[in-house]
Coordinates of C-alpha atoms in Angstrom, one line a residue:
M644 CA 7.9 8.3 -8.7
A645 CA 9.7 9.3 -11.9
F646 CA 11.4 6.5 -13.8
T647 CA 14.5 7.4 -15.8
P648 CA 15.4 4.5 -18.2
H649 CA 18.9 3.9 -19.5
T650 CA 19.7 3.1 -23.1
E651 CA 21.9 0.1 -23.9
S652 CA 24.7 2.4 -24.8
D653 CA 24.3 4.1 -21.4
V654 CA 24.6 0.7 -19.7
R655 CA 27.6 -0.3 -21.7
E656 CA 29.3 3.0 -20.9
M657 CA 28.7 2.6 -17.2
L658 CA 29.8 -1.0 -17.1
A659 CA 33.0 -0.1 -19.0
A660 CA 33.7 2.7 -16.5
I661 CA 33.6 0.3 -13.5
G662 CA 35.2 -2.6 -15.4
A663 CA 32.3 -5.0 -15.3
A664 CA 31.5 -7.2 -18.3
S665 CA 27.7 -7.5 -17.7
L666 CA 25.0 -6.5 -15.3
N667 CA 24.9 -10.0 -14.0
E668 CA 28.5 -9.6 -12.9
L669 CA 27.3 -6.9 -10.4
F670 CA 25.3 -9.6 -8.6
D671 CA 27.7 -12.5 -8.6
E672 CA 27.7 -12.6 -4.8
I673 CA 24.1 -13.8 -4.9
P674 CA 23.9 -17.6 -5.3
E675 CA 22.4 -18.5 -8.7
N676 CA 19.5 -20.4 -7.1
L677 CA 18.3 -17.2 -5.3
R678 CA 18.2 -15.0 -8.4
A679 CA 14.8 -14.3 -10.1
G680 CA 14.5 -15.5 -13.6
P681 CA 13.3 -13.5 -16.6
L682 CA 9.9 -11.9 -16.4
Q683 CA 8.5 -14.2 -19.1
L684 CA 7.0 -11.3 -21.1
A685 CA 6.6 -11.6 -24.8
D686 CA 8.8 -9.3 -26.9
G687 CA 7.5 -6.1 -28.3
L688 CA 4.5 -5.6 -26.0
S689 CA 3.0 -2.2 -25.8
E690 CA 2.4 -0.5 -22.4
M691 CA -1.3 -1.3 -22.7
E692 CA -0.6 -4.9 -23.5
T693 CA 1.9 -5.2 -20.7
V694 CA -0.5 -3.8 -18.2
R695 CA -3.3 -6.2 -19.3
H696 CA -0.9 -9.2 -19.1
L697 CA 0.3 -8.2 -15.6
R698 CA -3.2 -7.6 -14.3
G699 CA -4.1 -11.1 -15.5
R700 CA -1.2 -12.5 -13.6
A701 CA -2.1 -10.6 -10.5
A702 CA -5.7 -11.8 -10.7
Q703 CA -4.4 -15.4 -10.3
N704 CA -3.7 -14.5 -6.7
R705 CA -6.5 -16.0 -4.6
P706 CA -7.4 -13.9 -1.5
L707 CA -7.4 -16.0 1.7
T708 CA -8.8 -15.1 5.1
C709 CA -5.7 -14.6 7.1
F710 CA -5.0 -16.3 10.5
A711 CA -1.2 -16.1 10.1
G712 CA 1.2 -13.8 12.0
A713 CA 4.7 -14.9 13.1
G714 CA 6.0 -11.4 12.6
A715 CA 3.7 -9.9 9.9
Y716 CA 0.2 -8.9 10.9
E717 CA -2.9 -7.9 9.1
H718 CA -4.4 -4.8 10.8
Y719 CA -6.9 -2.3 9.5
I720 CA -5.3 0.8 8.1
P721 CA -7.5 3.9 8.0
A722 CA -7.8 5.2 4.4
A723 CA -6.4 8.5 5.5
V724 CA -3.0 7.0 6.3
W725 CA -1.9 6.4 2.8
E726 CA -3.9 9.2 1.3
I727 CA -1.7 11.6 3.3
A728 CA 1.5 9.5 3.1
Q729 CA 1.3 9.5 -0.7
R730 CA 1.1 13.3 -1.0
G731 CA 3.9 14.7 -3.1
E732 CA 5.8 16.3 -0.2
F733 CA 6.0 12.9 1.6
Y734 CA 6.0 10.3 -1.2
S735 CA 9.7 9.6 -1.5
A736 CA 11.7 6.5 -0.5
Y737 CA 14.5 8.6 0.8
T738 CA 15.4 10.3 4.0
P739 CA 16.4 14.0 3.5
Y740 CA 20.1 14.7 2.7
Q741 CA 19.4 18.4 2.7
P742 CA 17.6 18.5 6.0
E743 CA 17.2 22.3 6.2
A744 CA 15.1 22.1 3.0
S745 CA 12.9 19.3 4.2
Q746 CA 11.2 20.8 7.3
G747 CA 7.9 18.9 6.8
T748 CA 9.7 15.5 6.6
L749 CA 11.9 16.4 9.5
Q750 CA 8.8 17.3 11.6
V751 CA 7.1 14.0 10.7
L752 CA 10.2 12.1 11.8
Y753 CA 10.4 14.2 15.0
E754 CA 6.8 13.3 15.7
F755 CA 7.5 9.6 14.9
Q756 CA 10.4 9.6 17.4
T757 CA 8.2 11.2 20.1
M758 CA 5.4 8.7 19.7
M759 CA 7.7 5.7 19.6
A760 CA 9.6 6.8 22.7
S761 CA 6.3 7.3 24.5
L762 CA 5.0 4.0 23.4
M763 CA 8.1 2.2 24.6
G764 CA 8.4 4.2 27.8
L765 CA 12.0 5.1 27.0
D766 CA 13.8 8.5 26.5
V767 CA 14.9 8.4 22.9
S768 CA 13.9 6.9 19.5
N769 CA 15.8 7.0 16.3
A770 CA 14.0 7.7 13.0
S771 CA 13.5 4.0 12.0
L772 CA 15.6 1.1 10.7
Y773 CA 15.2 -1.4 7.9
D774 CA 13.0 -4.0 9.5
G775 CA 12.5 -5.7 12.8
A776 CA 15.1 -8.4 12.4
S777 CA 17.8 -6.0 11.5
A778 CA 16.7 -3.7 14.3
L779 CA 17.4 -6.6 16.7
A780 CA 20.9 -7.1 15.3
E781 CA 21.5 -3.3 15.6
A782 CA 20.2 -3.4 19.2
I783 CA 22.7 -6.2 20.0
L784 CA 25.6 -4.3 18.4
M785 CA 24.5 -1.1 20.3
A786 CA 24.3 -2.9 23.6
L787 CA 27.8 -4.3 23.2
R788 CA 29.2 -0.9 22.3
A789 CA 27.6 0.5 25.5
N790 CA 28.6 -2.5 27.6
P791 CA 31.9 -3.8 26.1
K792 CA 33.1 -5.9 29.0
T793 CA 32.1 -9.1 27.3
R794 CA 30.9 -10.2 23.8
R795 CA 28.3 -12.7 25.0
V796 CA 24.6 -12.1 24.2
L797 CA 21.8 -14.3 25.4
I798 CA 18.9 -14.8 23.1
P799 CA 16.1 -17.3 23.9
K800 CA 14.7 -19.8 21.4
T801 CA 11.4 -18.1 21.9
V802 CA 12.6 -15.2 19.7
N803 CA 11.3 -15.3 16.1
P804 CA 13.5 -17.9 14.3
I805 CA 13.9 -15.5 11.3
Y806 CA 15.1 -12.7 13.6
R807 CA 17.6 -15.1 15.2
R808 CA 19.0 -16.1 11.8
V809 CA 19.3 -12.5 10.6
A810 CA 21.0 -11.4 13.8
A811 CA 23.4 -14.3 13.6
T812 CA 24.2 -13.4 10.0
L813 CA 24.7 -9.7 10.7
I814 CA 26.9 -10.1 13.8
G815 CA 28.3 -13.5 13.3
R816 CA 31.7 -12.4 12.0
Q817 CA 32.2 -9.6 14.6
G818 CA 33.5 -11.9 17.4
I819 CA 30.2 -11.9 19.2
E820 CA 28.9 -15.0 21.0
L821 CA 25.2 -15.3 20.4
Q822 CA 24.2 -17.9 22.9
E823 CA 20.8 -19.4 22.5
L824 CA 18.7 -20.2 25.6
P825 CA 16.7 -23.4 25.3
L826 CA 12.9 -23.5 25.1
D827 CA 11.1 -24.6 28.2
P828 CA 8.8 -27.2 26.6
A829 CA 6.5 -27.1 29.6
T830 CA 5.7 -23.4 29.5
G831 CA 6.9 -22.1 26.1
R832 CA 8.6 -19.2 28.0
M833 CA 12.0 -18.3 29.3
A834 CA 12.3 -19.1 33.1
P835 CA 14.1 -16.3 35.0
E836 CA 16.1 -19.0 36.8
T837 CA 17.8 -19.8 33.5
L838 CA 19.9 -16.7 34.0
D839 CA 21.1 -17.9 37.4
G840 CA 23.6 -20.2 35.7
F841 CA 25.7 -17.3 34.4
E842 CA 28.4 -15.5 36.3
P843 CA 27.9 -11.7 36.9
G844 CA 29.9 -9.8 34.3
S845 CA 29.9 -12.7 31.8
V846 CA 26.9 -11.5 29.7
G847 CA 26.8 -8.2 27.8
A848 CA 23.1 -8.2 26.9
V849 CA 19.9 -10.3 27.2
V850 CA 17.1 -10.3 24.6
I851 CA 13.6 -10.5 26.1
P852 CA 10.8 -11.0 23.6
Q853 CA 7.4 -9.7 24.7
P854 CA 5.2 -11.4 23.6
N855 CA 7.4 -14.2 22.5
Y856 CA 7.2 -16.1 19.2
F857 CA 4.4 -18.3 20.5
G858 CA 2.4 -15.3 21.5
L859 CA 3.0 -15.9 25.2
L860 CA 3.8 -13.2 27.7
E861 CA 7.2 -13.5 29.3
D862 CA 7.8 -12.6 32.9
A863 CA 9.5 -9.4 31.7
D864 CA 9.9 -7.9 35.2
A865 CA 11.8 -10.8 36.7
L866 CA 13.9 -11.4 33.5
T867 CA 14.9 -7.7 33.4
D868 CA 16.0 -7.7 37.1
A869 CA 17.8 -11.0 36.7
S870 CA 19.6 -9.6 33.6
H871 CA 20.7 -6.4 35.4
R872 CA 22.0 -8.4 38.3
L873 CA 24.3 -10.1 35.8
G874 CA 25.5 -6.7 34.7
A875 CA 23.9 -7.2 31.3
L876 CA 21.8 -4.6 29.3
V877 CA 18.2 -5.6 28.5
I878 CA 16.9 -5.5 24.9
G879 CA 13.1 -5.7 24.8
L880 CA 12.0 -7.2 21.5
V881 CA 8.3 -6.1 21.4
T882 CA 5.2 -6.0 19.2
P883 CA 4.2 -2.3 19.1
V884 CA 0.5 -2.9 19.1
A885 CA 0.8 -5.2 22.2
T886 CA 2.8 -2.4 23.9
A887 CA -0.3 -0.2 23.8
L888 CA -1.9 -2.7 26.2
L889 CA 1.1 -4.2 28.1
Q890 CA 3.8 -2.7 30.3
P891 CA 6.2 -0.7 28.0
P892 CA 9.8 -2.0 28.1
G893 CA 11.0 1.2 29.9
T894 CA 9.0 0.2 33.0
W895 CA 10.0 -3.5 33.2
G896 CA 11.4 -4.5 36.6
E897 CA 13.2 -2.1 38.9
Q898 CA 15.1 -0.2 36.3
G899 CA 13.3 -1.0 33.0
A900 CA 14.7 -2.3 29.8
D901 CA 17.7 -0.4 28.3
I902 CA 16.8 -0.8 24.7
A903 CA 13.6 -1.6 22.8
C904 CA 13.3 -2.7 19.2
G905 CA 10.9 -4.5 16.9
D906 CA 9.1 -4.2 13.6
G907 CA 6.8 -1.3 13.0
Q908 CA 4.8 -3.0 10.2
P909 CA 1.6 -3.3 12.4
L910 CA 1.6 0.5 12.6
G911 CA 0.1 1.4 9.2
A912 CA 2.2 -0.7 6.8
P913 CA 0.2 -3.3 4.7
L914 CA 1.4 -6.9 4.4
S915 CA 2.3 -6.4 0.7
G916 CA 3.8 -9.8 0.2
G917 CA 6.6 -9.2 2.7
G918 CA 7.5 -5.5 2.6
P919 CA 8.6 -2.9 2.7
Y920 CA 8.4 -2.8 6.5
F921 CA 10.5 -0.8 9.0
G922 CA 12.2 -1.4 12.3
F923 CA 12.2 0.8 15.4
L924 CA 14.9 1.3 18.1
C925 CA 14.5 3.2 21.3
C926 CA 16.8 3.5 24.3
R927 CA 17.6 5.3 27.5
Q928 CA 19.3 8.7 27.3
Q929 CA 22.5 7.4 28.6
W930 CA 23.0 5.2 25.6
V931 CA 22.0 7.7 22.9
H932 CA 25.5 8.0 21.5
H933 CA 25.5 4.3 20.7
L934 CA 22.2 4.5 18.9
P935 CA 22.4 3.8 15.2
G936 CA 20.5 5.8 12.6
R937 CA 19.4 9.4 12.8
L938 CA 17.7 11.6 15.3
V939 CA 15.7 14.7 14.5
G940 CA 15.5 17.5 17.0
A941 CA 13.4 20.6 17.5
T942 CA 15.2 24.0 17.5
T943 CA 14.7 27.7 16.6
D944 CA 16.3 29.7 13.8
L945 CA 18.1 33.0 14.1
E946 CA 14.7 34.8 14.0
G947 CA 13.4 32.6 16.8
K948 CA 11.1 30.6 14.6
P949 CA 10.6 26.9 15.4
G950 CA 12.3 24.4 13.2
F951 CA 13.7 20.9 12.9
T952 CA 17.1 19.5 12.2
L953 CA 19.1 16.3 12.2
T954 CA 20.8 16.5 15.6
L955 CA 22.6 13.1 15.9
Q956 CA 23.7 10.6 13.3
A957 CA 26.8 9.2 14.9
R958 CA 26.5 5.8 13.2
E959 CA 25.4 7.0 9.7
Q960 CA 27.4 5.8 6.8
H961 CA 27.9 9.3 5.3
I962 CA 29.1 10.7 8.6
R963 CA 31.4 8.0 10.0
R964 CA 31.7 5.4 7.3
G965 CA 34.1 3.3 9.4
K966 CA 31.8 3.3 12.4
A967 CA 28.5 2.9 10.5
T968 CA 26.7 -0.4 10.9
S969 CA 24.1 -0.3 8.2
N970 CA 22.5 1.8 5.4
I971 CA 19.2 2.6 6.9
C972 CA 17.9 5.5 5.0
T973 CA 15.6 4.1 2.4
N974 CA 12.5 3.4 4.5
Q975 CA 12.6 6.5 6.7
G976 CA 10.9 8.9 4.3
L977 CA 7.8 6.8 3.7
M978 CA 7.2 3.9 6.1
A979 CA 7.9 6.0 9.2
T980 CA 5.7 8.7 7.8
A981 CA 2.8 6.2 7.4
A982 CA 3.3 5.0 10.9
T983 CA 3.3 8.5 12.3
I984 CA 0.0 9.3 10.6
H985 CA -1.4 5.9 11.7
M986 CA -0.5 6.5 15.4
A987 CA -1.7 10.1 15.3
L988 CA -5.1 9.0 13.9
L989 CA -5.7 6.2 16.3
G990 CA -4.1 7.9 19.4
P991 CA -3.3 5.9 22.6
D992 CA -6.9 4.9 23.2
G993 CA -7.4 3.7 19.6
L994 CA -4.2 1.6 19.7
R995 CA -5.3 0.1 23.0
R996 CA -8.7 -0.7 21.6
V997 CA -7.1 -2.5 18.7
A998 CA -4.9 -4.5 21.1
L999 CA -7.9 -5.5 23.2
Q1000 CA -9.8 -6.6 20.2
C1001 CA -6.9 -8.7 18.9
H1002 CA -6.6 -10.5 22.3
E1003 CA -10.3 -11.0 22.6
N1004 CA -10.5 -12.5 19.1
T1005 CA -7.5 -14.8 19.7
R1006 CA -9.1 -16.1 22.9
K1007 CA -12.2 -16.9 21.0
L1008 CA -10.3 -18.7 18.3
R1009 CA -8.2 -20.7 20.7
D1010 CA -11.3 -21.8 22.6
R1011 CA -13.2 -22.7 19.4
L1012 CA -10.3 -24.6 17.7
C1013 CA -9.5 -26.5 20.9
A1014 CA -13.1 -27.8 20.8
V1015 CA -12.3 -29.5 17.5
P1016 CA -11.5 -33.2 18.2
G1017 CA -7.7 -33.8 18.3
V1018 CA -6.7 -30.2 18.6
E1019 CA -5.1 -28.9 21.8
A1020 CA -3.2 -25.9 23.0
V1021 CA 0.6 -26.5 23.2
F1022 CA 1.1 -24.1 26.1
Q1023 CA -0.9 -22.6 28.9
G1024 CA -0.5 -19.1 30.3
P1025 CA -1.3 -15.6 29.2
F1026 CA -1.0 -14.7 25.5
F1027 CA -1.6 -11.7 23.3
H1028 CA -2.7 -12.3 19.7
E1029 CA -1.0 -15.5 18.8
T1030 CA -1.2 -19.0 20.2
A1031 CA 0.4 -22.4 19.4
L1032 CA -1.8 -25.4 18.8
R1033 CA -1.0 -29.1 18.4
L1034 CA -2.8 -31.0 15.6
P1035 CA -3.4 -34.7 15.1
R1036 CA -1.8 -34.5 11.6
P1037 CA 1.2 -32.7 10.2
A1038 CA 0.5 -29.0 10.1
G1039 CA 1.7 -28.6 6.5
E1040 CA -0.9 -31.0 5.3
V1041 CA -3.6 -29.3 7.3
L1042 CA -2.6 -25.8 6.0
A1043 CA -2.9 -27.1 2.5
G1044 CA -6.4 -28.3 3.2
L1045 CA -7.4 -25.0 4.8
A1046 CA -6.0 -23.1 1.8
E1047 CA -8.3 -25.0 -0.5
R1048 CA -11.1 -23.8 1.7
G1049 CA -10.0 -20.1 1.4
I1050 CA -8.2 -19.9 4.8
L1051 CA -4.6 -19.0 5.5
G1052 CA -4.5 -21.1 8.7
G1053 CA -1.3 -20.0 10.4
C1054 CA 2.4 -21.0 10.4
D1055 CA 3.8 -24.6 10.5
L1056 CA 6.1 -24.8 13.6
S1057 CA 7.6 -28.2 12.7
G1058 CA 10.6 -26.8 10.8
D1059 CA 11.9 -24.6 13.6
Y1060 CA 10.5 -26.4 16.6
P1061 CA 10.3 -30.2 15.7
E1062 CA 10.1 -30.9 19.5
L1063 CA 6.5 -29.5 19.5
G1064 CA 5.2 -32.2 17.1
N1065 CA 2.5 -31.1 14.7
G1066 CA 2.6 -27.5 16.0
L1067 CA 0.7 -24.7 14.3
L1068 CA 1.0 -21.0 15.2
V1069 CA -2.3 -19.1 14.7
C1070 CA -2.9 -15.4 14.9
V1071 CA -6.1 -13.2 15.1
T1072 CA -6.2 -9.4 14.8
E1073 CA -9.1 -7.0 15.0
M1074 CA -9.7 -7.8 11.3
R1075 CA -11.4 -11.2 12.0
S1076 CA -15.1 -11.4 12.8
D1077 CA -16.9 -14.1 14.8
E1078 CA -18.1 -15.5 11.5
D1079 CA -14.5 -15.8 10.3
I1080 CA -13.5 -17.7 13.4
E1081 CA -16.5 -20.1 13.1
A1082 CA -15.6 -20.6 9.4
Y1083 CA -12.0 -21.5 10.4
A1084 CA -13.2 -24.0 13.0
Q1085 CA -15.5 -25.6 10.5
A1086 CA -12.8 -25.8 7.8
L1087 CA -10.4 -27.3 10.3
T1088 CA -13.0 -29.9 11.3
D1089 CA -13.5 -30.8 7.7
T1090 CA -9.8 -30.9 6.9
L1091 CA -8.9 -33.2 9.8

């Protein structure tokens, strides 16, 4: 994309216009310890010298064989996905603000919505959100707009800890009680009976992760029905690839989940050191006016020709600034495009095969690692493509040893779940071969 630099006089003029003394003053809300330092580049480097320097720095990154997940997953992305997504007509970070002039982009977003709604088994999808964690926060806010009798939301401790922290940050000052449901240390899942302790009408929404943070499959049918008996709306927090194999949220229990959300990164977005990713949010038709973001609809023009248009954007910041909940435009033009191409290329059968391979590889890894002396599964029960293991040594030390052997061995659970002891969360996608799994088992044996 084009880069338009500013001269020093341009910057001084703009700062003077807004009354700021320096660029740093614009970021004074960010704590000093969280700010990036200078780039440590020598003065006066030419473009060629700068590129050479940065390539040398990048070459210091050591590729590791990835067995980590916890919300970001390494999947194979067909080369055609980004060859198409980077075409000039798509390659923009921005959603269209002149929709009538952006028919191609609107059609892509329309197809994205159609595929996501189908994948989730629900009526409506918006055209993506910032990421999975903020999508959960938006889903909670949406549920309480639709069901305003109470401001209490139940969220189990089996939800990704980062998602819980982001949700608490985004909604914490809006008078919402985010009540955490404890982890059942025996099963690693949320028991439906847990909901029996709440009075009907006292809960606005219940979050059900499927699979949960430990990769385990929750009893989504029983939890959904128990939540509805309380008068609460059900928010399904799902992994999209898993949904190609499991029951979609819209079919859970007798009535189905009301809202589904999650991170779309597994659908064509590379890991890229943490982003950009994108969130998705789907719902039943009856809640569509509470849905944040934008909806693209199909229509016909005055000559009867098919076309696409933005049809609903009730929560967008440029439409109803006072009612908007977030600025969600930036990722829609590119990440949702890549996901649309990815899903179109794989199709339902392709996605299902990916999901099956992920589960098969995870089962192999779990069996192989649990054969290593001192290693055991923390929980029993059905899982998808992640599983929690207990090690005889602190997980942090073991991960460091595995990294020296070229393996990114998973995520240390001791910080967020100290009650699990030396817990390690491992993940396997379709990217790992039997040789990779055997190499991990051997490296773990050597490390322990």
